[in-house]
């Protein structure tokens, strides 16, 4: 039944896709009828079940005990407009710099309905979004964004870079502008009414409800697509339709969600756009971070003018990587090289050590299983060509942290180095490995 249900929904998704392709400049007004019980079942299947419970305290397991009845009731409230969007429970997690980052926890039922609506929106806007955006889109990834950037910059042998940092984007997204952007493509009353309720649902923090006048539902399934719609209009279309035709040289924009970098072949072009960006974002209720948004030259060491020359050249961070230059093996050419950003590496090392400390009394096979999963997850993201040295640093430090805290499990049964050698052979941690090859023809150093 599940496979048949997924096939039915896939057929409807193709119909929406064809409709959006046939009418690229028109607003679609009849979309709500696509969301029925089969659609909600598929949305529920795609919804994560292991998240924390929202303000109602209901877990996924509890909701699914009477799944059909609950989904039928949810569908009825959605269609009649009586659906009540519950506030989002707010929690805080530390950022890399130690400052708190707010996250939202919707209810499980809210996640299902948000997924159902997001499936419609994503299908429509995938026909409109440009190739420069990579975040939260099917078939696209951060590694593809890095590949596109590296290819462009390497072919040109350097250029000028604008690092773009939007202050609190998800918290300050302007509802009025978002509604005007949605008006251009989606005017179905049922969908728009539900989206409006999510935007106005507010947050519950320490038992106190607070109204939200701006921003998207933090932690909500629908937030990424709404954010992409917003920045598609504010940045992507503007750059390609208004900025590029006025430049004297080549340029590129690469965006992943609210993280973006712009590259320019010409310094004068880069400075003109850099001066215009704050005004562009202020027009739509957004602010660029005055310190993290910067313009810098990015050329191989020794290239460019006197200000740009140096032993290592200029670097910048994007998507957790620091971008530098390195020579090819034959020493004839320069390549753009992404390496794990020092802040991300230190955070990973700190988290691994802290986990080993807090769980040092668990059985060793269980510790080994979790550490292997953590290391493989790190390699899956940071395992890029040329980054092998920092991957090995992480693997070595993970081993050291594990040994350190295992030796502190007990004063009576201390783990000697001889015993550790036996444990290491029995429970080996995964070796560093390259997963993503940016330059297949270039051997990894």
Coordinates of C-alpha atoms in Angstrom, one line a residue:
X1 CA 0.0 0.0 0.0
X2 CA 2.8 2.4 0.8
X3 CA 4.5 2.0 -2.6
X4 CA 1.2 2.4 -4.4
X5 CA 0.5 5.5 -2.3
X6 CA 3.9 7.0 -3.1
X7 CA 3.4 6.3 -6.9
X8 CA 0.0 8.1 -6.8
X9 CA 1.6 11.1 -5.1
X10 CA 4.5 11.1 -7.6
X11 CA 2.0 11.2 -10.5
X12 CA 0.3 14.3 -8.9
X13 CA 3.6 15.9 -8.3
X14 CA 4.4 15.5 -12.0
X15 CA 1.1 17.2 -12.9
X16 CA 1.9 20.1 -10.7
X17 CA 5.4 20.3 -12.3
X18 CA 3.9 20.3 -15.8
X19 CA 1.4 22.9 -14.8
X20 CA 4.1 25.2 -13.4
X21 CA 6.2 24.7 -16.5
X22 CA 3.3 25.6 -18.8
X23 CA 2.5 28.7 -16.9
X24 CA 5.9 30.1 -15.8
X25 CA 4.7 33.7 -15.2
X26 CA 1.2 32.9 -13.9
X27 CA -0.1 32.5 -10.4
X28 CA -1.7 29.1 -9.7
X29 CA -5.0 29.3 -8.0
X30 CA -6.2 25.7 -7.6
X31 CA -3.7 23.6 -5.7
X32 CA -5.4 22.6 -2.4
X33 CA -7.3 19.7 -4.0
X34 CA -4.0 17.8 -4.5
X35 CA -3.6 17.5 -0.8
X36 CA -5.8 14.5 0.3
X37 CA -5.4 11.5 2.5
X38 CA -2.9 9.8 0.1
X39 CA -0.9 13.1 0.1
X40 CA -0.9 13.3 3.9
X41 CA 0.2 9.7 4.2
X42 CA 3.2 10.4 2.0
X43 CA 3.9 13.6 3.9
X44 CA 3.8 11.7 7.1
X45 CA 6.2 9.0 5.7
X46 CA 8.7 11.8 4.8
X47 CA 8.5 13.4 8.2
X48 CA 11.2 12.7 10.7
X49 CA 9.9 10.8 13.7
X50 CA 12.8 11.1 16.1
X51 CA 12.5 14.8 16.9
X52 CA 11.5 16.3 20.2
X53 CA 7.8 16.9 20.9
X54 CA 6.3 20.3 20.4
X55 CA 4.0 22.3 22.7
X56 CA 1.4 19.6 22.9
X57 CA 4.0 17.1 24.2
X58 CA 2.8 14.4 21.7
X59 CA 5.4 12.1 20.2
X60 CA 5.4 10.6 16.8
X61 CA 4.6 7.2 18.3
X62 CA 1.6 8.5 20.2
X63 CA 0.2 10.3 17.1
X64 CA 0.6 7.2 14.9
X65 CA -1.4 4.9 17.2
X66 CA -4.5 6.2 15.5
X67 CA -2.8 7.5 12.4
X68 CA -5.6 7.2 9.9
X69 CA -8.1 8.9 12.2
X70 CA -5.7 11.7 13.0
X71 CA -4.8 12.3 9.4
X72 CA -8.5 12.4 8.4
X73 CA -9.2 14.9 11.1
X74 CA -6.2 17.0 10.1
X75 CA -7.3 17.0 6.5
X76 CA -10.8 18.1 7.4
X77 CA -9.4 21.0 9.5
X78 CA -7.0 22.0 6.7
X79 CA -9.7 22.0 4.0
X80 CA -12.3 23.9 6.0
X81 CA -9.8 26.5 7.3
X82 CA -10.4 25.5 11.0
X83 CA -6.8 24.2 11.4
X84 CA -5.1 26.0 14.3
X85 CA -1.4 26.5 13.9
X86 CA 0.2 25.8 17.3
X87 CA 3.0 28.0 18.5
X88 CA 6.5 26.7 18.1
X89 CA 8.4 25.7 21.2
X90 CA 11.7 27.6 21.4
X91 CA 15.0 26.2 22.6
X92 CA 18.5 27.5 22.3
X93 CA 21.7 25.7 21.2
X94 CA 25.2 27.3 21.2
X95 CA 26.7 28.5 18.0
X96 CA 30.4 27.9 17.1
X97 CA 31.3 31.3 18.7
X98 CA 29.4 30.4 21.9
X99 CA 26.4 32.7 21.3
X100 CA 22.9 31.1 21.5
X101 CA 21.1 30.1 18.4
X102 CA 17.3 29.9 18.7
X103 CA 15.6 26.7 17.3
X104 CA 12.0 25.9 17.0
X105 CA 10.2 22.6 17.7
X106 CA 6.8 22.3 16.0
X107 CA 4.3 19.7 16.9
X108 CA 4.4 16.4 15.0
X109 CA 1.1 17.0 13.4
X110 CA 2.2 20.5 12.3
X111 CA 5.3 18.9 10.8
X112 CA 3.2 16.6 8.7
X113 CA 1.0 19.4 7.3
X114 CA 4.0 21.6 6.7
X115 CA 5.6 18.8 4.8
X116 CA 2.4 18.4 2.7
X117 CA 2.3 22.1 1.8
X118 CA 6.1 22.2 1.2
X119 CA 5.8 19.3 -1.3
X120 CA 3.4 21.5 -3.4
X121 CA 5.6 24.6 -3.1
X122 CA 8.8 22.9 -3.9
X123 CA 7.4 21.3 -7.0
X124 CA 6.2 24.7 -8.3
X125 CA 9.3 26.7 -7.5
X126 CA 11.8 24.1 -8.7
X127 CA 10.7 25.3 -12.2
X128 CA 11.6 28.9 -11.3
X129 CA 14.7 28.6 -9.1
X130 CA 18.0 29.4 -10.7
X131 CA 21.1 27.2 -10.9
X132 CA 23.0 29.4 -8.5
X133 CA 21.0 28.2 -5.4
X134 CA 21.8 24.8 -3.9
X135 CA 20.3 24.7 -0.4
X136 CA 17.3 22.6 0.5
X137 CA 16.6 21.6 -3.1
X138 CA 16.1 18.1 -4.4
X139 CA 19.2 16.6 -6.1
X140 CA 21.4 19.5 -4.9
X141 CA 24.0 19.7 -2.1
X142 CA 26.6 21.9 -0.5
X143 CA 29.3 19.9 -2.3
X144 CA 27.8 20.8 -5.6
X145 CA 27.8 24.5 -4.6
X146 CA 31.5 24.2 -3.7
X147 CA 32.3 22.4 -7.0
X148 CA 30.6 25.2 -9.0
X149 CA 32.5 27.8 -7.1
X150 CA 35.9 26.0 -7.4
X151 CA 35.5 25.4 -11.1
X152 CA 34.6 29.0 -11.8
X153 CA 37.4 30.5 -9.7
X154 CA 40.1 28.0 -10.8
X155 CA 39.3 28.6 -14.5
X156 CA 39.9 32.3 -14.0
X157 CA 43.0 32.0 -11.9
X158 CA 41.5 34.1 -9.1
X159 CA 39.3 37.2 -8.7
X160 CA 37.4 39.2 -6.2
X161 CA 35.1 37.7 -3.6
X162 CA 32.2 39.1 -1.6
X163 CA 31.3 37.1 1.5
X164 CA 27.6 37.7 2.2
X165 CA 26.3 37.3 5.8
X166 CA 22.6 38.2 6.5
X167 CA 22.0 39.0 10.2
X168 CA 19.3 36.7 11.6
X169 CA 17.7 36.0 8.2
X170 CA 15.2 33.4 9.4
X171 CA 14.2 35.7 12.3
X172 CA 13.8 38.9 10.3
X173 CA 12.2 37.7 7.0
X174 CA 9.5 40.3 6.2
X175 CA 6.0 38.8 6.0
X176 CA 4.7 41.5 3.8
X177 CA 7.3 41.0 1.1
X178 CA 7.0 37.2 1.4
X179 CA 3.3 37.4 0.7
X180 CA 3.9 39.6 -2.3
X181 CA 6.4 37.1 -3.7
X182 CA 4.0 34.2 -3.1
X183 CA 1.3 36.2 -4.9
X184 CA 3.3 35.9 -8.1
X185 CA 3.0 32.1 -8.2
X186 CA 0.7 30.7 -5.5
X187 CA -2.8 32.2 -4.9
X188 CA -4.7 29.1 -3.7
X189 CA -6.7 30.2 -0.8
X190 CA -6.4 27.1 1.3
X191 CA -2.6 27.0 1.0
X192 CA -2.1 30.7 1.5
X193 CA -4.4 30.8 4.6
X194 CA -2.4 27.9 6.2
X195 CA 0.9 29.6 5.5
X196 CA -0.3 32.8 7.0
X197 CA -1.3 30.9 10.2
X198 CA 2.2 29.5 10.5
X199 CA 3.8 32.9 10.1
X200 CA 1.6 34.3 12.9
X201 CA 1.6 31.3 15.2
X202 CA 4.2 32.8 17.5
X203 CA 6.7 31.0 19.8
X204 CA 6.4 29.5 23.3
X205 CA 9.4 30.2 25.4
X206 CA 9.6 29.4 29.2
X207 CA 5.9 29.0 29.2
X208 CA 5.3 32.5 27.7
X209 CA 3.7 32.9 24.3
X210 CA 5.2 35.6 22.1
X211 CA 3.7 37.0 18.8
X212 CA 5.9 36.9 15.7
X213 CA 5.7 39.8 13.4
X214 CA 8.6 38.7 11.1
X215 CA 10.6 35.6 10.3
X216 CA 9.6 32.0 9.3
X217 CA 8.6 29.2 11.6
X218 CA 11.9 28.2 13.2
X219 CA 12.5 24.5 12.8
X220 CA 9.5 24.2 10.6
X221 CA 9.5 21.9 7.5
X222 CA 8.1 24.7 5.4
X223 CA 10.8 27.3 6.5
X224 CA 13.5 26.3 3.9
X225 CA 11.2 26.6 0.9
X226 CA 9.8 30.0 2.1
X227 CA 13.4 31.2 2.7
X228 CA 14.4 30.1 -0.8
X229 CA 11.4 31.9 -2.3
X230 CA 12.4 35.0 -0.5
X231 CA 16.1 35.0 -1.5
X232 CA 15.2 33.9 -5.0
X233 CA 13.5 37.3 -5.5
X234 CA 15.8 39.4 -3.3
X235 CA 19.2 38.1 -4.5
X236 CA 19.2 35.5 -7.2
X237 CA 16.9 37.1 -9.8
X238 CA 18.3 40.6 -9.0
X239 CA 21.8 39.4 -9.6
X240 CA 21.2 37.6 -12.9
X241 CA 18.6 40.0 -14.4
X242 CA 19.9 43.4 -13.2
X243 CA 23.5 43.1 -12.0
X244 CA 25.1 40.7 -14.5
X245 CA 24.1 42.7 -17.7
X246 CA 25.7 45.8 -16.2
X247 CA 29.1 44.3 -15.3
X248 CA 32.2 44.7 -17.5
X249 CA 33.5 41.3 -16.6
X250 CA 32.4 37.8 -15.7
X251 CA 30.8 37.1 -12.2
X252 CA 29.2 34.3 -10.3
X253 CA 26.7 33.9 -7.4
X254 CA 26.6 30.7 -5.3
X255 CA 24.0 30.5 -2.6
X256 CA 23.2 27.8 -0.1
X257 CA 20.1 28.8 1.9
X258 CA 21.1 32.2 3.5
X259 CA 24.8 31.6 2.9
X260 CA 26.2 33.2 -0.3
X261 CA 29.4 34.2 -2.0
X262 CA 29.9 36.3 -5.1
X263 CA 32.9 36.1 -7.4
X264 CA 34.0 38.8 -9.8
X265 CA 36.7 38.9 -12.5
X266 CA 36.9 42.7 -12.2
X267 CA 37.7 44.7 -9.1
X268 CA 35.6 47.6 -10.1
X269 CA 32.6 45.4 -10.7
X270 CA 33.0 43.9 -7.2
X271 CA 33.3 47.2 -5.5
X272 CA 30.2 48.6 -7.3
X273 CA 28.1 45.5 -6.3
X274 CA 29.5 45.6 -2.7
X275 CA 28.4 49.2 -2.3
X276 CA 24.9 48.3 -3.6
X277 CA 24.2 45.2 -1.6
X278 CA 23.3 46.8 1.8
X279 CA 20.7 49.0 0.1
X280 CA 19.2 46.1 -1.8
X281 CA 18.7 44.0 1.3
X282 CA 17.5 46.9 3.4
X283 CA 14.7 47.4 0.8
X284 CA 13.4 44.0 1.8
X285 CA 13.8 44.3 5.6
X286 CA 17.1 42.6 5.9
X287 CA 20.5 43.7 7.2
X288 CA 24.0 42.5 6.2
X289 CA 26.4 41.8 9.0
X290 CA 28.8 44.8 9.0
X291 CA 31.9 42.7 10.0
X292 CA 31.2 39.3 8.4
X293 CA 30.1 40.8 5.0
X294 CA 33.4 41.7 3.3
X295 CA 35.1 42.2 0.0
X296 CA 38.5 40.7 -0.5
X297 CA 40.9 39.8 -3.3
X298 CA 41.3 36.0 -3.9
X299 CA 44.3 35.2 -6.1
X300 CA 47.1 32.6 -5.9
X301 CA 50.0 33.7 -3.7
X302 CA 52.2 36.2 -5.5
X303 CA 49.6 37.0 -8.1
X304 CA 47.8 40.3 -8.5
X305 CA 48.8 43.7 -7.2
X306 CA 51.2 44.5 -4.4
X307 CA 48.3 44.6 -1.8
X308 CA 47.3 41.0 -2.7
X309 CA 50.7 39.4 -2.5
X310 CA 51.7 37.3 0.4
X311 CA 53.1 34.0 1.5
X312 CA 49.7 32.3 1.5
X313 CA 47.3 34.7 -0.2
X314 CA 43.9 35.7 1.2
X315 CA 41.3 33.1 2.4
X316 CA 37.6 33.0 3.3
X317 CA 35.1 30.6 4.7
X318 CA 32.0 29.2 3.1
X319 CA 29.8 26.2 4.2
X320 CA 32.3 25.1 6.8
X321 CA 35.3 25.2 4.6
X322 CA 38.2 27.6 4.3
X323 CA 39.2 28.3 0.7
X324 CA 42.9 28.6 -0.1
X325 CA 45.1 28.1 -3.2
X326 CA 47.4 25.1 -3.8
X327 CA 49.7 23.9 -6.5
X328 CA 48.9 21.0 -8.8
X329 CA 51.2 18.0 -8.5
X330 CA 53.2 19.1 -11.5
X331 CA 53.6 22.6 -10.0
X332 CA 52.4 24.3 -13.2
X333 CA 48.9 25.4 -12.1
X334 CA 47.0 26.7 -9.1
X335 CA 43.8 25.1 -7.8
X336 CA 41.2 26.5 -5.3
X337 CA 41.4 24.2 -2.3
X338 CA 38.6 23.9 0.3
X339 CA 39.8 22.7 3.7
X340 CA 37.9 22.2 7.0
X341 CA 37.5 25.6 8.6
X342 CA 39.5 25.8 11.9
X343 CA 36.4 26.7 13.9
X344 CA 34.5 23.6 12.6
X345 CA 37.5 21.4 13.2
X346 CA 38.0 22.6 16.8
X347 CA 34.2 22.3 17.4
X348 CA 34.3 18.7 16.1
X349 CA 37.3 17.8 18.3
X350 CA 35.7 19.4 21.3
X351 CA 32.4 17.6 20.8
X352 CA 34.2 14.3 20.4
X353 CA 36.2 14.7 23.5
X354 CA 33.1 15.8 25.5
X355 CA 31.2 12.8 24.2
X356 CA 34.0 10.4 25.3
X357 CA 34.1 12.0 28.7
X358 CA 30.4 11.8 29.3
X359 CA 30.0 8.3 28.0
X360 CA 33.3 6.7 29.2
X361 CA 31.5 4.2 31.3
X362 CA 29.4 2.7 28.5
X363 CA 30.5 -0.7 27.2
X364 CA 33.4 -0.3 24.8
X365 CA 31.5 -1.9 21.8
X366 CA 28.8 0.7 22.2
X367 CA 31.3 3.6 22.5
X368 CA 33.0 2.2 19.4
X369 CA 29.8 2.1 17.4
X370 CA 28.9 5.7 18.2
X371 CA 32.4 7.0 17.5
X372 CA 32.5 5.2 14.1
X373 CA 29.2 6.8 13.2
X374 CA 30.4 10.3 14.2
X375 CA 33.7 9.9 12.2
X376 CA 32.0 8.6 9.1
X377 CA 29.5 11.5 9.3
X378 CA 32.4 14.0 9.4
X379 CA 34.2 12.3 6.5
X380 CA 30.9 12.3 4.5
X381 CA 30.8 16.1 4.6
X382 CA 34.4 17.2 4.9
X383 CA 36.0 14.4 2.9
X384 CA 37.0 16.5 -0.1
X385 CA 40.1 16.3 -2.3
X386 CA 43.1 17.9 -0.7
X387 CA 41.6 17.9 2.8
X388 CA 43.0 14.5 3.8
X389 CA 45.5 16.0 6.3
X390 CA 42.8 17.6 8.4
X391 CA 40.7 14.5 8.2
X392 CA 43.7 12.5 9.6
X393 CA 44.1 15.1 12.3
X394 CA 40.5 14.6 13.4
X395 CA 40.9 10.8 13.3
X396 CA 44.1 10.9 15.4
X397 CA 42.7 13.3 18.0
X398 CA 39.5 11.2 18.2
X399 CA 41.6 8.2 19.1
X400 CA 43.6 10.2 21.7
X401 CA 40.4 11.5 23.3
X402 CA 38.9 8.0 23.4
X403 CA 42.1 6.5 25.0
X404 CA 42.3 9.4 27.5
X405 CA 38.8 8.9 28.8
X406 CA 38.9 5.2 28.8
X407 CA 42.0 5.3 31.0
X408 CA 40.0 7.4 33.5
X409 CA 37.1 5.0 33.8
X410 CA 38.5 3.4 37.0
X411 CA 41.6 3.7 39.2
X412 CA 41.6 -0.1 39.6
X413 CA 41.3 -1.1 36.0
X414 CA 43.5 1.4 34.2
X415 CA 44.0 0.7 30.5
X416 CA 47.6 0.3 29.7
X417 CA 49.1 1.1 26.3
X418 CA 49.5 -2.7 25.7
X419 CA 45.9 -3.3 26.5
X420 CA 44.9 -0.4 24.3
X421 CA 46.8 -1.9 21.4
X422 CA 44.7 -5.0 21.8
X423 CA 41.5 -2.9 21.9
X424 CA 42.6 -0.9 18.9
X425 CA 43.0 -4.0 16.8
X426 CA 39.6 -5.3 18.0
X427 CA 37.7 -2.0 17.7
X428 CA 39.5 0.1 15.0
X429 CA 38.1 3.5 14.2
X430 CA 37.4 4.3 10.5
X431 CA 40.4 5.8 8.7
X432 CA 40.2 9.2 7.1
X433 CA 38.9 8.9 3.5
X434 CA 38.1 11.2 0.6
X435 CA 34.4 11.0 -0.4
X436 CA 34.1 14.0 -2.8
X437 CA 36.7 14.5 -5.5
X438 CA 36.6 18.1 -6.9
X439 CA 39.3 17.4 -9.5
X440 CA 39.2 13.8 -10.6
X441 CA 42.3 14.2 -12.7
X442 CA 44.4 15.5 -9.8
X443 CA 45.7 13.0 -7.3
X444 CA 44.9 13.8 -3.6
X445 CA 48.0 15.1 -1.8

